[in-house]
Coordinates of N, CA and C in Angstrom, one line a residue:
M1 N 253.0 62.0 117.5 CA 254.0 61.3 116.9 C 253.3 59.9 116.1
A2 N 254.2 60.5 114.8 CA 253.3 59.0 114.1 C 253.9 57.7 114.0
V3 N 253.0 56.9 113.7 CA 253.2 55.7 113.6 C 254.1 55.2 113.0
A4 N 255.4 54.4 112.9 CA 255.8 53.7 111.9 C 255.4 52.5 111.0
E5 N 254.6 51.7 112.3 CA 254.0 50.5 111.5 C 252.9 50.6 111.7
D6 N 251.9 49.5 111.0 CA 251.0 49.3 111.7 C 251.0 47.9 112.7
R7 N 250.5 48.4 114.0 CA 250.7 47.0 115.3 C 249.2 46.2 115.4
T8 N 249.7 45.2 115.4 CA 248.6 44.4 116.3 C 248.1 44.8 117.7
D9 N 246.5 44.5 117.5 CA 245.9 44.9 118.9 C 247.2 43.9 120.6
E10 N 247.4 42.8 120.0 CA 248.0 42.1 121.1 C 249.2 42.9 121.1
E11 N 250.0 43.3 120.4 CA 251.3 44.2 120.4 C 251.2 45.3 121.5
I12 N 250.2 46.1 120.9 CA 249.9 47.4 121.4 C 249.7 47.3 123.3
I13 N 248.8 45.9 123.1 CA 248.0 46.1 124.5 C 249.8 45.0 125.3
A14 N 250.4 44.4 124.6 CA 252.0 44.2 125.6 C 252.5 45.5 125.7
Q15 N 252.6 46.3 125.0 CA 253.6 47.5 125.2 C 252.6 48.7 126.5
I16 N 250.9 48.1 126.6 CA 250.5 49.4 127.7 C 250.6 48.2 128.5
K17 N 250.2 47.6 129.1 CA 250.6 46.3 130.3 C 252.2 46.5 131.0
K18 N 253.2 46.4 129.8 CA 254.6 46.8 130.4 C 254.3 48.3 131.1
I19 N 254.1 49.0 130.0 CA 254.5 50.7 131.1 C 253.4 50.2 132.1
L20 N 252.5 50.3 132.1 CA 251.6 50.3 133.7 C 252.3 49.7 134.4
E21 N 253.0 48.2 134.2 CA 253.6 47.4 135.5 C 255.0 48.0 135.7
D22 N 255.7 48.5 134.8 CA 257.2 49.0 134.9 C 257.1 50.7 135.7
Y23 N 256.0 51.4 135.5 CA 255.9 52.6 135.6 C 254.9 53.3 136.3
V24 N 254.0 53.2 136.2 CA 252.8 53.4 136.8 C 252.4 52.5 138.1
K25 N 252.6 51.4 137.9 CA 252.0 50.1 139.1 C 253.0 51.2 140.3
P26 N 254.5 50.6 140.0 CA 255.0 51.4 141.3 C 254.6 52.7 142.2
A27 N 254.1 53.1 141.3 CA 254.2 55.1 141.8 C 253.0 55.2 142.5
V28 N 252.1 54.3 142.1 CA 250.6 55.0 142.7 C 250.3 53.6 144.2
D29 N 251.1 52.1 143.5 CA 251.4 51.0 144.8 C 252.4 51.7 145.8
S30 N 252.7 53.1 145.8 CA 253.4 53.7 146.7 C 253.1 54.4 148.2
H31 N 251.9 54.5 147.5 CA 250.6 54.9 148.7 C 249.4 54.5 148.6
G32 N 249.4 53.2 147.9 CA 247.8 52.4 148.4 C 247.1 51.8 147.2
G33 N 247.3 52.5 146.1 CA 246.6 52.7 144.7 C 247.2 51.8 144.2
V34 N 246.2 51.3 142.8 CA 245.5 49.9 142.2 C 245.5 50.5 140.4
I35 N 246.4 50.5 139.7 CA 245.9 50.3 138.3 C 246.5 49.5 137.7
D36 N 244.7 48.8 137.2 CA 244.7 48.2 136.0 C 244.4 47.7 134.6
F37 N 244.8 47.1 133.6 CA 244.2 47.1 132.6 C 243.2 46.5 132.6
V38 N 242.0 47.1 131.5 CA 240.7 46.1 131.4 C 240.2 46.0 129.9
S39 N 241.1 46.6 129.2 CA 240.7 46.3 127.5 C 241.6 47.4 127.4
Y40 N 241.8 47.3 125.5 CA 242.1 48.4 124.5 C 241.3 48.1 123.5
K41 N 240.8 48.4 123.0 CA 240.0 48.2 121.6 C 240.2 49.7 120.5
D42 N 240.7 50.1 119.7 CA 240.3 50.9 118.5 C 240.6 52.2 118.9
G43 N 241.8 52.4 119.9 CA 242.1 53.6 120.2 C 242.4 53.7 121.9
H44 N 240.8 53.3 122.5 CA 240.7 52.9 123.3 C 241.1 52.5 124.7
L45 N 241.6 53.2 125.5 CA 242.1 52.1 127.0 C 241.1 52.0 127.8
Q46 N 241.1 51.3 128.4 CA 240.2 51.5 129.6 C 240.4 50.4 131.0
L47 N 240.9 51.3 132.1 CA 242.0 50.8 133.4 C 240.7 50.7 134.1
I48 N 241.0 50.1 135.5 CA 239.6 50.1 136.5 C 241.3 50.6 137.8
L49 N 241.0 51.4 138.8 CA 241.4 52.1 139.6 C 241.0 51.4 140.7
G50 N 241.8 50.8 141.4 CA 241.6 50.0 143.1 C 242.2 50.2 144.1
G51 N 242.4 50.0 145.1 CA 243.6 50.2 146.6 C 242.4 51.7 147.2
A52 N 243.6 52.6 147.6 CA 243.7 53.9 147.1 C 243.0 54.5 146.0
C53 N 243.6 54.4 145.2 CA 242.7 55.2 143.8 C 241.2 55.4 143.7
S54 N 240.5 53.8 144.5 CA 239.4 53.8 144.4 C 238.3 54.7 144.8
G55 N 237.7 55.8 144.4 CA 237.1 57.0 145.0 C 238.2 58.1 145.6
C56 N 239.7 57.8 144.8 CA 240.3 58.9 145.5 C 240.0 60.0 145.0
A57 N 239.9 61.6 145.4 CA 239.8 62.8 144.5 C 240.7 63.1 143.9
S58 N 241.9 62.6 144.2 CA 243.1 63.3 143.0 C 243.1 61.8 142.2
S59 N 242.2 61.4 142.0 CA 242.6 59.4 140.8 C 242.3 60.6 139.6
T60 N 241.9 61.4 139.4 CA 241.6 62.0 138.2 C 242.3 62.5 137.4
I61 N 243.1 63.4 138.2 CA 244.6 64.6 138.3 C 245.4 63.2 137.8
T62 N 245.5 61.9 138.7 CA 247.0 61.0 138.1 C 246.4 60.6 136.9
L63 N 245.5 60.3 136.5 CA 244.6 59.3 135.2 C 244.9 60.5 134.0
K64 N 244.4 61.5 134.1 CA 244.6 62.6 133.3 C 246.3 62.8 133.1
M65 N 246.7 63.9 133.6 CA 247.9 64.2 133.8 C 249.0 63.2 134.2
G66 N 249.1 62.0 134.6 CA 250.5 61.0 134.9 C 249.8 59.8 133.8
V67 N 248.8 59.2 133.7 CA 248.7 57.5 133.4 C 248.9 58.6 131.9
E68 N 247.7 58.9 131.2 CA 247.4 58.9 129.6 C 248.1 60.1 129.3
N69 N 249.2 61.3 129.9 CA 250.3 61.3 129.2 C 251.2 60.4 129.2
M70 N 251.6 59.9 129.9 CA 253.1 58.7 129.7 C 252.3 57.7 128.6
V71 N 251.1 57.0 128.9 CA 250.9 55.5 127.8 C 250.8 56.7 126.6
K72 N 250.0 57.7 126.3 CA 249.7 58.2 125.0 C 251.5 58.6 123.9
H73 N 252.2 59.0 124.8 CA 253.8 59.7 124.7 C 253.7 58.1 123.9
Y74 N 254.3 56.9 124.3 CA 254.8 56.0 124.5 C 253.9 54.4 123.7
V75 N 252.7 54.6 123.6 CA 251.8 54.3 122.8 C 250.9 55.3 121.6
P76 N 251.0 55.6 120.6 CA 250.2 56.4 119.6 C 249.3 56.1 119.5
E77 N 249.0 55.2 119.3 CA 247.7 54.5 119.2 C 246.6 54.5 119.8
V78 N 246.9 54.6 121.1 CA 246.0 55.1 122.4 C 245.3 56.5 121.9
H79 N 244.1 56.7 122.0 CA 243.5 57.8 121.5 C 242.9 58.4 123.1
T80 N 242.2 57.4 123.7 CA 241.1 57.9 125.6 C 241.9 56.8 125.7
I81 N 241.5 57.6 126.9 CA 241.7 56.3 128.3 C 240.5 56.7 128.6
S82 N 240.3 55.9 129.4 CA 239.1 55.9 131.2 C 239.6 55.4 132.0
A83 N 238.6 55.2 132.8 CA 238.7 54.4 134.2 C 237.4 54.4 135.1
E84 N 237.3 53.2 135.7 CA 236.0 53.2 136.5 C 237.1 52.7 137.8
D85 N 236.5 53.2 138.9 CA 236.5 52.5 140.2 C 236.3 50.6 140.6
D86 N 236.9 50.7 141.1 CA 236.6 49.1 141.3 C 235.7 48.7 142.8
P87 N 234.1 48.5 142.3 CA 233.5 48.4 143.4 C 233.5 47.8 144.4
N88 N 234.3 46.3 144.6 CA 235.1 45.8 145.2 C 236.6 45.9 146.2
S89 N 236.9 47.5 146.0 CA 238.1 47.8 146.6 C 238.5 47.4 147.9
M90 N 236.7 48.3 148.9 CA 237.1 48.3 149.8 C 238.0 48.6 150.6
V91 N 238.6 49.6 150.2 CA 239.5 50.6 150.7 C 238.7 52.1 150.8
D92 N 239.1 52.5 151.9 CA 238.8 53.7 151.8 C 239.8 55.1 151.5
P93 N 239.8 55.7 150.8 CA 241.2 55.8 150.1 C 241.3 57.4 151.2
Y94 N 240.3 57.6 151.8 CA 240.9 58.8 152.7 C 241.4 58.5 154.5
Y95 N 241.6 57.1 154.5 CA 241.4 56.7 155.6 C 242.6 55.3 155.1
A96 N 243.5 55.3 154.5 CA 244.3 54.7 153.6 C 246.0 54.6 154.8
M97 N 246.3 53.3 154.6 CA 247.3 53.7 155.2 C 248.8 54.3 154.4
D98 N 248.8 55.1 155.2 CA 250.3 56.1 154.6 C 251.7 55.5 154.7
P99 N 252.6 55.0 153.8 CA 253.7 54.0 153.9 C 254.7 55.3 155.1
F100 N 254.6 56.8 155.9 CA 254.9 57.1 157.0 C 254.2 56.1 158.4
M101 N 253.8 56.0 158.2 CA 252.4 55.5 159.4 C 252.6 53.6 159.8
E102 N 253.8 53.3 158.8 CA 254.1 51.9 158.9 C 255.1 51.8 159.9
N103 N 255.6 53.3 161.0 CA 256.6 53.1 161.6 C 255.8 53.0 163.1
F104 N 254.7 53.1 163.3 CA 253.3 53.6 164.4 C 252.4 52.5 164.4
D105 N 252.2 51.8 165.7 CA 251.0 51.4 166.1 C 249.7 51.5 165.9
T106 N 249.5 52.6 166.0 CA 247.9 52.8 165.5 C 248.4 54.3 164.9
Y107 N 246.8 54.7 163.8 CA 246.9 56.1 164.1 C 246.6 57.3 165.1
E108 N 245.9 56.3 166.1 CA 245.6 57.4 168.0 C 246.8 57.6 168.6
S109 N 247.8 56.7 168.0 CA 249.2 57.0 168.8 C 250.3 57.8 167.8
W110 N 249.4 57.3 166.6 CA 250.3 59.0 166.2 C 249.7 60.4 166.3
N111 N 248.4 60.3 166.1 CA 247.6 61.8 166.7 C 248.0 62.1 168.5
S112 N 248.2 61.3 169.0 CA 248.7 61.9 170.4 C 249.5 62.7 170.8
D113 N 249.8 63.1 171.6 CA 251.2 63.8 171.7 C 252.7 63.4 171.6
E114 N 252.6 62.5 171.9 CA 253.5 61.2 172.2 C 253.4 59.6 171.4
P115 N 253.6 59.7 169.9 CA 253.3 58.8 169.4 C 254.2 57.8 169.8
T116 N 254.0 56.2 169.7 CA 254.1 54.6 170.0 C 254.9 54.5 168.8
K117 N 255.9 54.6 168.3 CA 256.9 53.4 167.7 C 256.8 52.1 167.6
K118 N 256.7 51.6 166.8 CA 256.8 49.7 166.8 C 258.1 49.5 167.3
E119 N 258.8 49.1 167.6 CA 260.0 48.1 168.0 C 260.3 46.8 166.9

């Protein structure tokens, strides 16, 4: 996609943040994940993965196939994207709360023969 006019970094960053806020965050938030903007410079976008995304084996696929494709499509100035796990996330992605599980008191009750539903 050709860039019609040169844009300032501030304009590019504003568009990146809007895409992250409107499209990416709702998708990853639905399963306890967080993806935040860190920086943009010379065509490189740096993100941080938190919540259930931090340390998740699928985060690379989400980043490359989802986030990167979307951002590059709408912001042609972005050429590369990288992300690092948030070391302060303190969420184990393998034990993060599944939205389905909100209906149950505990994982233990869900794993029993008769799950205990919240009233």
